[in-house]
PDB file of C-alpha atoms in Angstrom:
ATOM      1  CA  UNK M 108      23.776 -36.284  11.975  1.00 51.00           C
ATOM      2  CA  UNK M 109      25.471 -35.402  14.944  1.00 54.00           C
ATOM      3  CA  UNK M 110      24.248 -31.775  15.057  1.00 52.00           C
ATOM      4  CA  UNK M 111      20.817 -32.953  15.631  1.00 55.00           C
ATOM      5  CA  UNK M 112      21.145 -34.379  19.113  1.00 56.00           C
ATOM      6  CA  UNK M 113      21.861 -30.547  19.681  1.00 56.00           C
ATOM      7  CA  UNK M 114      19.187 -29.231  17.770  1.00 61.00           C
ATOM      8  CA  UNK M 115      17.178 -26.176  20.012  1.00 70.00           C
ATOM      9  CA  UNK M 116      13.985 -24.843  17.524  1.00 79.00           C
ATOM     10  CA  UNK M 117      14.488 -21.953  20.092  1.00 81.00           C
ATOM     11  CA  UNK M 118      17.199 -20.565  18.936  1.00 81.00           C
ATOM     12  CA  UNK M 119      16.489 -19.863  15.149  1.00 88.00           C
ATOM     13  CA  UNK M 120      15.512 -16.761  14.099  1.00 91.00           C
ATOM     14  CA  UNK M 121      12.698 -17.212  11.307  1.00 94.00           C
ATOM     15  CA  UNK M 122      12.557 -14.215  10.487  1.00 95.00           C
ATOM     16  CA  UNK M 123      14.153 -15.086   6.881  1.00 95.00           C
ATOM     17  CA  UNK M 124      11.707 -17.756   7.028  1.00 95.00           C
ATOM     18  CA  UNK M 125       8.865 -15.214   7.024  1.00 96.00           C
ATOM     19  CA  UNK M 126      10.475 -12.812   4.727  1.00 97.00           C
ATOM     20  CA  UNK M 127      11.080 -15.936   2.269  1.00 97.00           C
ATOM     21  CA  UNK M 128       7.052 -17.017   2.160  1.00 97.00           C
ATOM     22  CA  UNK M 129       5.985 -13.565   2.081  1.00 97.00           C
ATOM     23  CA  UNK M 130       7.414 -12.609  -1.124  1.00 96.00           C
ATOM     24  CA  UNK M 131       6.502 -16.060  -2.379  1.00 96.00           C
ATOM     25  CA  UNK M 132       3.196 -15.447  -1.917  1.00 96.00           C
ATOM     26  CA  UNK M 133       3.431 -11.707  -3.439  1.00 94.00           C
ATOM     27  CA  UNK M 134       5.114 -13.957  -6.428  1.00 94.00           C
ATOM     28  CA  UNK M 135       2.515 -15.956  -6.953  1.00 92.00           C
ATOM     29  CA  UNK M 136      -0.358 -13.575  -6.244  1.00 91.00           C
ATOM     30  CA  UNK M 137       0.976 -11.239  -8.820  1.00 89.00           C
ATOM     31  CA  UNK M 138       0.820 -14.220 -11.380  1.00 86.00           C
ATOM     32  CA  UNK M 139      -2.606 -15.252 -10.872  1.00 87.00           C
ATOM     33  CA  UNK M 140      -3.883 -11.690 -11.040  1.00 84.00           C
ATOM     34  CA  UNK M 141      -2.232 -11.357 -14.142  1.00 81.00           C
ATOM     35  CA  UNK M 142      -3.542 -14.568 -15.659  1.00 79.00           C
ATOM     36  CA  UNK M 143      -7.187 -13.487 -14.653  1.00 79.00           C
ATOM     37  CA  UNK M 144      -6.769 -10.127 -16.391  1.00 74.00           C
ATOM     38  CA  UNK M 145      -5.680 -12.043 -19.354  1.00 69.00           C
ATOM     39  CA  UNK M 146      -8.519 -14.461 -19.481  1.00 68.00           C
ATOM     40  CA  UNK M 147     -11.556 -11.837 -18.465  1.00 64.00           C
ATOM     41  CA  UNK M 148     -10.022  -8.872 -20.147  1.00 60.00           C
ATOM     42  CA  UNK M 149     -10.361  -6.761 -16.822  1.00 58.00           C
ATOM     43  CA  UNK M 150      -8.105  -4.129 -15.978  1.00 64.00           C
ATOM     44  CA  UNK M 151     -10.426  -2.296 -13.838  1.00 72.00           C
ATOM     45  CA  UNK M 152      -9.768  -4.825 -11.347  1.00 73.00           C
ATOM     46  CA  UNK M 153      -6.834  -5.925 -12.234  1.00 77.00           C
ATOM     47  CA  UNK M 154      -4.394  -2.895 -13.175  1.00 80.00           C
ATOM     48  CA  UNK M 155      -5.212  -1.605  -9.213  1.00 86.00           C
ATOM     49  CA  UNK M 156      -4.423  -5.319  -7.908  1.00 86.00           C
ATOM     50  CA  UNK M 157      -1.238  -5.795  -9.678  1.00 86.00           C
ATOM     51  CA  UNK M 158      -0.122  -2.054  -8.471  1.00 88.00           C
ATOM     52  CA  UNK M 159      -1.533  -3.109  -4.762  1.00 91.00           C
ATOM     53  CA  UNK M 160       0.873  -5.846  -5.029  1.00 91.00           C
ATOM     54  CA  UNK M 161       3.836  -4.029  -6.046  1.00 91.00           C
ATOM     55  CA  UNK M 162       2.622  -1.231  -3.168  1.00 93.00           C
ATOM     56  CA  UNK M 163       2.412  -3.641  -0.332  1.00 95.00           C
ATOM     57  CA  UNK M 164       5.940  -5.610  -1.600  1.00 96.00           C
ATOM     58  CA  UNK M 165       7.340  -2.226  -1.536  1.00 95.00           C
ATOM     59  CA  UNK M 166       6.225  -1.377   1.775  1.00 96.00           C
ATOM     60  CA  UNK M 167       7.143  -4.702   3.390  1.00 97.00           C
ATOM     61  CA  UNK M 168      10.873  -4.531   1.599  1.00 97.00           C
ATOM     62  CA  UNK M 169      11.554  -1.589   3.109  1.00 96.00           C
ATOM     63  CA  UNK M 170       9.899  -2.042   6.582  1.00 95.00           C
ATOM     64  CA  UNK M 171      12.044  -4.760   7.299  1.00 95.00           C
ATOM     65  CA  UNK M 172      15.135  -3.369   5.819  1.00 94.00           C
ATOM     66  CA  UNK M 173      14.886  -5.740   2.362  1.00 95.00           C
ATOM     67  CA  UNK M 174      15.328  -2.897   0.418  1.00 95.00           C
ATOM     68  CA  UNK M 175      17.085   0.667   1.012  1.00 94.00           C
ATOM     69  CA  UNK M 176      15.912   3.257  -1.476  1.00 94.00           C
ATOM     70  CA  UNK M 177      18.643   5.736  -0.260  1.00 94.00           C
ATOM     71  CA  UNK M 178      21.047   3.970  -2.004  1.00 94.00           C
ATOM     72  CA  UNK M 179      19.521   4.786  -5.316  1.00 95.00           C
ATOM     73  CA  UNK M 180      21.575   8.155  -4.267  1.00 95.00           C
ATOM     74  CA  UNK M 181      24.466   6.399  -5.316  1.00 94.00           C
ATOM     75  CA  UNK M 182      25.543   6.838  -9.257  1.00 94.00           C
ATOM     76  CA  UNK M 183      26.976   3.466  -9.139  1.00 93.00           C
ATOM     77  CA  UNK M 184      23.883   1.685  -8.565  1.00 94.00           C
ATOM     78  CA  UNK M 185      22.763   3.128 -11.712  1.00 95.00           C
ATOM     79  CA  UNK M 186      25.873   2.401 -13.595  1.00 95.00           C
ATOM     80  CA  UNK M 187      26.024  -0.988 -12.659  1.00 94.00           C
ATOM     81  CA  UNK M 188      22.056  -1.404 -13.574  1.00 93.00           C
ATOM     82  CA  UNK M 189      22.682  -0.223 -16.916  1.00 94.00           C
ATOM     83  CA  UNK M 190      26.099  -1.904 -17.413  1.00 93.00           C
ATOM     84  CA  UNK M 191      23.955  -4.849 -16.806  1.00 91.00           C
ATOM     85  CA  UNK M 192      21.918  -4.660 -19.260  1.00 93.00           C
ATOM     86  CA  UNK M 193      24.562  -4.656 -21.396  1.00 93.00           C
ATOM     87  CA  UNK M 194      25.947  -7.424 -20.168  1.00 90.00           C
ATOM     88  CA  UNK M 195      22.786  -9.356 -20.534  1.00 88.00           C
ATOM     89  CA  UNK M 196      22.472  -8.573 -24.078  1.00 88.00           C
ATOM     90  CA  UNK M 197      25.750  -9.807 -25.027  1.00 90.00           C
ATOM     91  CA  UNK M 198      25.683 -12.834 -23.016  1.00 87.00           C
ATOM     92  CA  UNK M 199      22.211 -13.198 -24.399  1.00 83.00           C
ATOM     93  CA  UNK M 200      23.053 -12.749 -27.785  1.00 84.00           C
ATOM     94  CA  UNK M 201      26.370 -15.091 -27.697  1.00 86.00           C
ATOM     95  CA  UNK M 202      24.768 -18.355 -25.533  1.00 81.00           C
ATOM     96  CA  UNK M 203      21.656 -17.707 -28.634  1.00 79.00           C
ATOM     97  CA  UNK M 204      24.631 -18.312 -31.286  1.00 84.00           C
ATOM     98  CA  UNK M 205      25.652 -21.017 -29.672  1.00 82.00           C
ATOM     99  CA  UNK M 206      22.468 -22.932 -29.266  1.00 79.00           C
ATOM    100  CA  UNK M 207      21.763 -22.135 -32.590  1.00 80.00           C
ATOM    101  CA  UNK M 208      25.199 -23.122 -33.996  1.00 80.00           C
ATOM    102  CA  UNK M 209      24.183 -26.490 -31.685  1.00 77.00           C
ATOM    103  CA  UNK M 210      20.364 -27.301 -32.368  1.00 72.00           C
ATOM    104  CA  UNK M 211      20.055 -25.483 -35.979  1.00 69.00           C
ATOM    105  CA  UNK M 212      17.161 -23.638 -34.355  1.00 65.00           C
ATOM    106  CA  UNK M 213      16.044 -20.739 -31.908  1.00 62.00           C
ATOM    107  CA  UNK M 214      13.593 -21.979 -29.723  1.00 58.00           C
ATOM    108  CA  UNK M 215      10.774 -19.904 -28.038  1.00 62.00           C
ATOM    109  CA  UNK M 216      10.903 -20.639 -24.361  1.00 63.00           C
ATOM    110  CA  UNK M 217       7.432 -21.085 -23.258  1.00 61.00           C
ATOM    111  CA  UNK M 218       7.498 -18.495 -20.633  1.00 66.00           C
ATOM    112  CA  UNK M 219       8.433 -16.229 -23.898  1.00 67.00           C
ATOM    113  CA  UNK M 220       5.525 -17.301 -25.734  1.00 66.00           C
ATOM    114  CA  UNK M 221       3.031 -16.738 -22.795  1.00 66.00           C
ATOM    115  CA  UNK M 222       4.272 -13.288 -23.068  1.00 70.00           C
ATOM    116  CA  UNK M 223       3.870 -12.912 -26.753  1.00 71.00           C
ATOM    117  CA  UNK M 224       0.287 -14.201 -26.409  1.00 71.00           C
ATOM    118  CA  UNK M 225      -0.315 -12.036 -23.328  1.00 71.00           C
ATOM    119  CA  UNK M 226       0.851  -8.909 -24.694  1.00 73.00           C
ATOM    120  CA  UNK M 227      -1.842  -9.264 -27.850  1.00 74.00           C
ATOM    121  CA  UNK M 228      -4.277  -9.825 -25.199  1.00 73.00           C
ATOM    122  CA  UNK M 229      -3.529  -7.297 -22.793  1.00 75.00           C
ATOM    123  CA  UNK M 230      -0.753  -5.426 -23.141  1.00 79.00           C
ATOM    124  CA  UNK M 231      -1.503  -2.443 -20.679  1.00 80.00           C
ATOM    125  CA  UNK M 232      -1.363  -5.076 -17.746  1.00 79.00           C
ATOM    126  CA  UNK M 233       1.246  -7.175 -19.282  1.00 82.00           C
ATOM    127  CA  UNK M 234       3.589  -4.236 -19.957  1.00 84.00           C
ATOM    128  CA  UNK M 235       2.897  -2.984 -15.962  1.00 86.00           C
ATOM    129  CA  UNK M 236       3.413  -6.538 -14.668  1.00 87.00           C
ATOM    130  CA  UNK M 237       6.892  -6.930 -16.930  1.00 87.00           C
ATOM    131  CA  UNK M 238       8.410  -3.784 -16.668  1.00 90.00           C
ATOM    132  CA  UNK M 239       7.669  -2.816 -12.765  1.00 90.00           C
ATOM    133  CA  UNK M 240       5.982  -5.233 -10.754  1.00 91.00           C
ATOM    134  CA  UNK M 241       7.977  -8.453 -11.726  1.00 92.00           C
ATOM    135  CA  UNK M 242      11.543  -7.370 -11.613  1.00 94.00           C
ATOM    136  CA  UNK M 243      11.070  -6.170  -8.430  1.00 95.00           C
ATOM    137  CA  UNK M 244       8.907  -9.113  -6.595  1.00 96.00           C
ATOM    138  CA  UNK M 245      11.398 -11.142  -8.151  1.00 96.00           C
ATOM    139  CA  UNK M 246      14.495 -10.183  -7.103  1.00 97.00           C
ATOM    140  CA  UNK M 247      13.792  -9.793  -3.557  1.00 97.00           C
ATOM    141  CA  UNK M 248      12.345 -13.096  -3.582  1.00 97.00           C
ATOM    142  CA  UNK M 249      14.998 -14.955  -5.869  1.00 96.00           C
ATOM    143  CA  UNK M 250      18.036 -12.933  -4.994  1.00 96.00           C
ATOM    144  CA  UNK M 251      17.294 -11.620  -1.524  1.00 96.00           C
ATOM    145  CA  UNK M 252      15.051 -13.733   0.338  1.00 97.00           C
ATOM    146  CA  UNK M 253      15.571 -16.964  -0.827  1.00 96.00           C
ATOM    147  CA  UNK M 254      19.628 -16.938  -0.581  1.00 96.00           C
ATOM    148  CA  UNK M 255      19.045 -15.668   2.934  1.00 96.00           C
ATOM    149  CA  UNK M 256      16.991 -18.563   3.711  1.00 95.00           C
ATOM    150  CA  UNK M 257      19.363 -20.948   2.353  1.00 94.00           C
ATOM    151  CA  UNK M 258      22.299 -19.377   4.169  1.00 93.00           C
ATOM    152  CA  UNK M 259      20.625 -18.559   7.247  1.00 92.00           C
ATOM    153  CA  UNK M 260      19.329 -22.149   7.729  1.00 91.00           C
ATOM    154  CA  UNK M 261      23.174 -23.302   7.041  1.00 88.00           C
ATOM    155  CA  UNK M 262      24.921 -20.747   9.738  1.00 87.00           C
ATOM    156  CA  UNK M 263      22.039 -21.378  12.470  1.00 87.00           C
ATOM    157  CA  UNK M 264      22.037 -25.072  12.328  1.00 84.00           C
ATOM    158  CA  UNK M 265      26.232 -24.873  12.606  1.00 80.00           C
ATOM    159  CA  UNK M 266      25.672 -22.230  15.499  1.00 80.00           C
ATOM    160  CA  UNK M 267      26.102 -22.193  19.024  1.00 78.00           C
ATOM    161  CA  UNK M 268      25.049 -18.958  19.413  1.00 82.00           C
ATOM    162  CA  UNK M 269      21.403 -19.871  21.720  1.00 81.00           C
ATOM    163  CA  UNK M 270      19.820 -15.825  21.599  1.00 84.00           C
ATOM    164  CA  UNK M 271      17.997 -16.034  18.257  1.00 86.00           C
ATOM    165  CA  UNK M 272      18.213 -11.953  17.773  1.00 85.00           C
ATOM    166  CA  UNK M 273      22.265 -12.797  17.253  1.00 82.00           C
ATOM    167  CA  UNK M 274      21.854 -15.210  14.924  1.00 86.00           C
ATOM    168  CA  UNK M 275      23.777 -14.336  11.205  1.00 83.00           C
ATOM    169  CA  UNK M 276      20.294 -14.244   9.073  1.00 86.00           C
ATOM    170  CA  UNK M 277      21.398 -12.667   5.711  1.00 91.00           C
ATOM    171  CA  UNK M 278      24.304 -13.167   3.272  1.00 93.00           C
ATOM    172  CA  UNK M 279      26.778 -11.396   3.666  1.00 89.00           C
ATOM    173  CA  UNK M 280      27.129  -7.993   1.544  1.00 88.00           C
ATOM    174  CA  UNK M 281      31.012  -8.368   0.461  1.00 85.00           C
ATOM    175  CA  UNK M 282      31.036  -7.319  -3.674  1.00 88.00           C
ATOM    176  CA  UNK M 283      31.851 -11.500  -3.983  1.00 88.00           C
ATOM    177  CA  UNK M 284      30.212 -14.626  -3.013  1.00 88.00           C
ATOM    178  CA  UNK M 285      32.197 -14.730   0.265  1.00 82.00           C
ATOM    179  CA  UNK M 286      31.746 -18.644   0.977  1.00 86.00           C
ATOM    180  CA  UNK M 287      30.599 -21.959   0.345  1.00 89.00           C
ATOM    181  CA  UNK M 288      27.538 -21.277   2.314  1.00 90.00           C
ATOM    182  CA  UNK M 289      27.264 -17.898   0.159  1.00 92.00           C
ATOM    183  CA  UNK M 290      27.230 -20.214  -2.918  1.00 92.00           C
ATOM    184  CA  UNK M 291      25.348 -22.695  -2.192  1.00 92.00           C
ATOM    185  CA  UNK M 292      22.531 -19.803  -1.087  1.00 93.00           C
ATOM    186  CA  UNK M 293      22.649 -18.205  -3.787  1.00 94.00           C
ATOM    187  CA  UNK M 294      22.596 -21.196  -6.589  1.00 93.00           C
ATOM    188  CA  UNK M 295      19.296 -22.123  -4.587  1.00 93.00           C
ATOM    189  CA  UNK M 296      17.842 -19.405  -5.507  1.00 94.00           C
ATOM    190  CA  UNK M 297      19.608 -18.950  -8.909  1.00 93.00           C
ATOM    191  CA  UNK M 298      17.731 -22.565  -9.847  1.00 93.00           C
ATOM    192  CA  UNK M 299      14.391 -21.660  -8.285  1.00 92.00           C
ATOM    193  CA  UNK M 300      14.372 -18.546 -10.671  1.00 93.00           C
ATOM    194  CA  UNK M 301      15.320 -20.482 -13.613  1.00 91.00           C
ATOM    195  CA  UNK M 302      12.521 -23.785 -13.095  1.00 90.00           C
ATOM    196  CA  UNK M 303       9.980 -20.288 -12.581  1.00 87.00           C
ATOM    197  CA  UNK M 304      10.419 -19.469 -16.258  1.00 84.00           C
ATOM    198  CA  UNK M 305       8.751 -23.242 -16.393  1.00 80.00           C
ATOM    199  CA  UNK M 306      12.389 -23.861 -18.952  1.00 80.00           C
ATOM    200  CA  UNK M 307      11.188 -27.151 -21.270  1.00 74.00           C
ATOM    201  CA  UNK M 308      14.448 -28.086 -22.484  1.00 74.00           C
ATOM    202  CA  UNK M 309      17.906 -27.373 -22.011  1.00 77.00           C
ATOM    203  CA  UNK M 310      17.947 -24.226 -24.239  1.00 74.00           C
ATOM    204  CA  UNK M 311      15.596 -23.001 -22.085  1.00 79.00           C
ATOM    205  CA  UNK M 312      17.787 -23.634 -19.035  1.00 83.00           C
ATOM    206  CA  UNK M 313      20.811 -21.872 -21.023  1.00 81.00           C
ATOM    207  CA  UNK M 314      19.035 -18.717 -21.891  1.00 81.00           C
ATOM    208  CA  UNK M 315      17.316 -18.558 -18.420  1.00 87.00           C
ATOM    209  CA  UNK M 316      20.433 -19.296 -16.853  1.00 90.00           C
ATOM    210  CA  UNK M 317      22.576 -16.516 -18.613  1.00 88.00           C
ATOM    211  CA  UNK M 318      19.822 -13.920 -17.320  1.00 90.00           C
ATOM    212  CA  UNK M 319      19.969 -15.399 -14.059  1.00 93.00           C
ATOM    213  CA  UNK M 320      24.018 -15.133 -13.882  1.00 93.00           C
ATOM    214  CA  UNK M 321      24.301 -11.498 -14.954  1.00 92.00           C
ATOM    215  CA  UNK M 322      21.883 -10.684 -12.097  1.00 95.00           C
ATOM    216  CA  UNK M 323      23.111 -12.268  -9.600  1.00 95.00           C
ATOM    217  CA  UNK M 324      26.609 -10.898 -10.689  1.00 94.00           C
ATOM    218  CA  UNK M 325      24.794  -7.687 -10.551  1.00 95.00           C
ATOM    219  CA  UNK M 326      23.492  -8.512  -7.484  1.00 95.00           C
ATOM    220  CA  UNK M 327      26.469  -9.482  -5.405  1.00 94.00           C
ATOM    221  CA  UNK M 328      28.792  -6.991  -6.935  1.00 93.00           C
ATOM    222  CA  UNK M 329      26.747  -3.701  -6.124  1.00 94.00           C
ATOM    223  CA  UNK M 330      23.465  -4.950  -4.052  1.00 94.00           C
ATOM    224  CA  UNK M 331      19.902  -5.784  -4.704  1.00 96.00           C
ATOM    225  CA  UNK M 332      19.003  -2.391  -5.978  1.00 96.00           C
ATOM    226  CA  UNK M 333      21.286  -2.612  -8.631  1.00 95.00           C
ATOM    227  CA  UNK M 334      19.727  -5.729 -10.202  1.00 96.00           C
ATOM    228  CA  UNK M 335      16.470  -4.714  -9.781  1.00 96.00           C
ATOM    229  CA  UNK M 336      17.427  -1.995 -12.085  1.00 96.00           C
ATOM    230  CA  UNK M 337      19.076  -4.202 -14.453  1.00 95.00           C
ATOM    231  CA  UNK M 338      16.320  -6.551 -14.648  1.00 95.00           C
ATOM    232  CA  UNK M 339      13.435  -3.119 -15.001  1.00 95.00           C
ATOM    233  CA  UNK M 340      15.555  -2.470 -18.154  1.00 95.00           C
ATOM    234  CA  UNK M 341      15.819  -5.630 -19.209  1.00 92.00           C
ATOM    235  CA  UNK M 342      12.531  -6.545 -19.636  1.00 91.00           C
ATOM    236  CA  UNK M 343      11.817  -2.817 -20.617  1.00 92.00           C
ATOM    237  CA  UNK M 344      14.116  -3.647 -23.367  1.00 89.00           C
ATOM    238  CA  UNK M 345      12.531  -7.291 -24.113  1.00 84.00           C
ATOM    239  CA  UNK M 346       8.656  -5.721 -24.270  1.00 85.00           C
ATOM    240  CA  UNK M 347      10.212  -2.623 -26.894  1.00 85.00           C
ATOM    241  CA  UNK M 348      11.637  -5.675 -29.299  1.00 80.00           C
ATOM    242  CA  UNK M 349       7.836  -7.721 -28.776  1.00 76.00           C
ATOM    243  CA  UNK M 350       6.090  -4.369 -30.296  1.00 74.00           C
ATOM    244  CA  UNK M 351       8.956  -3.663 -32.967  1.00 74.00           C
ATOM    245  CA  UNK M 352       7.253  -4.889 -36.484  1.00 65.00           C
ATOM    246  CA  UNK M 353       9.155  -8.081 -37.795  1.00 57.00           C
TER     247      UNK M 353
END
C-alpha cells in the first residue's frame, strides 16, 4: 500500500475513464432500445434509434482516435476478419463436441435463446442490432476501452510521470499481449464480455469464452478493426443458420 501515500488524483489522465463509460452507456442503450422494439413491435422508433446509436458510437470512435477507418485500406485487415471467422467456427464447432461428448447434451445459452425468440418477433431490428450495431459497440467497449482502462489505471498508479497528457493511456499495439499489465487488461475485459452473454452454466462460459478468445486473438494480432470484422461476420453467419429451415 505504499504507493498510496504518493497518490496525486492530478496526475491521471481519465480520459480512458470517459471513453470506458461512454461506450458502456452506448452498450446498454442499444439493449434497451432493442428490448422495447421487441415488446411494442415499433420499428418506426426504434430502427432510427438503434442506427442513431451506431451513428453517434461511430462518430465518437473516430473523434477520439478509437477507431481508424483508413486502415480498412489494408487487405490484411480483411484477411484476418475473415480468417477469423473461420477460426471461430472451428473452435466453435470442436469446444461444442466436447461439451457434448461431456454433458450428453447441447445446451442453448440463454443469450441464444433471447435471440431465437427475438428474431420471430422482430427480425428487421434484431438482424440490424446483430449484424451492425452490436459487433461494433462491442468491441470498442470490450476490446478497446475496457483493456485500456484496466491497463491505464495499472501504468498511472506505478507512474511518476506528474503531467497527465504523458501518461501511457492505451495498450500497447505490438501483434502480442506485450505484458502482464497487457494481460491482465485484456482478461478484464475478455470476462466482462463473457458474464454480458448473462452465461448460466459452465457450457455457457466455454462457448462464450471460445468466441471471446478468437477475437481478442483477432484483436491483438491485427487491431480492433479486424475483429470488428470478424465478429460482423460472425454473427452475420449465426442470424443465416437461425433462418435456415431445420
Amino acid at each position: 500500500m505504499d504507493f498510496l501515500k504518493h497518490f496525486d488524483i492530478k496526475r491521471f489522465n481519465f480520459k480512458p475513464l470517459y471513453n470506458m463509460i461512454f461506450c458502456m452507456f452506448m452498450f446498454l442503450q442499444g439493449q434497451i432500445i432493442l428490448v422495447m422494439t421487441v415488446t411494442k413491435g415499433n420499428n418506426i422508433v426504434g430502427i432510427p434509434l438503434l442506427l442513431l446509436t451506431s451513428a453517434i458510437t461511430l462518430a465518437y470512435a473516430v473523434r477520439t482516435g478509437l477507431l481508424d477507418f483508413k486502415r480498412y485500406r489494408d487487405k490484411k485487415v480483411w484477411l484476418y476478419g475473415i480468417v477469423g471467422v473461420i477460426a471461430t467456427y472451428i473452435v466453435s464447432v470442436t469446444a461444442n463436441a466436447i461439451i457434448l461428448k461431456l454433458t450428453h447434451k447441447v445446451a442453448t445459452p440463454d443469450n441464444q435463446a433471447a435471440l431465437i425468440k427475438g428474431v420471430q418477433v422482430n427480425p428487421i431490428g434484431f438482424i440490424l442490432y446483430a449484424c451492425l450495431i452490436a459487433p461494433v459497440i462491442e468491441e470498442l467497449y470490450f476490446r478497446k476501452t475496457t483493456p485500456d482502462l484496466w491497463y491505464s489505471t495499472i501504468r498511472q498508479i506505478n507512474s511518476e510521470t506528474k503531467n497527465p497528457d504523458e501518461q501511457e493511456i492505451a495498450v500497447p499495439e505490438t501483434g502480442t499481449i506485450s505484458s502482464l499489465m497487457a494481460g491482465i487488461a485484456y482478461l478484464g475485459g475478455t470476462i466482462n464480455f463473457i458474464n454480458s452473454h448473462n452465461p448460466g452454466d459452465i457450457a455457457d462460459w466455454i462457448t462464450y469464452g471460445v468466441l471471446a478468445a478468437v477475437f481478442l486473438y483477432i484483436r491483438v494480432k491485427k487491431g480492433l478493426e479486424a475483429s470488428i470484422v470478424t465478429h460482423i461476420l460472425w454473427n452475420t453467419l449465426a442470424m443465416v443458420v437461425l433462418f435456415i429451415p431445420h
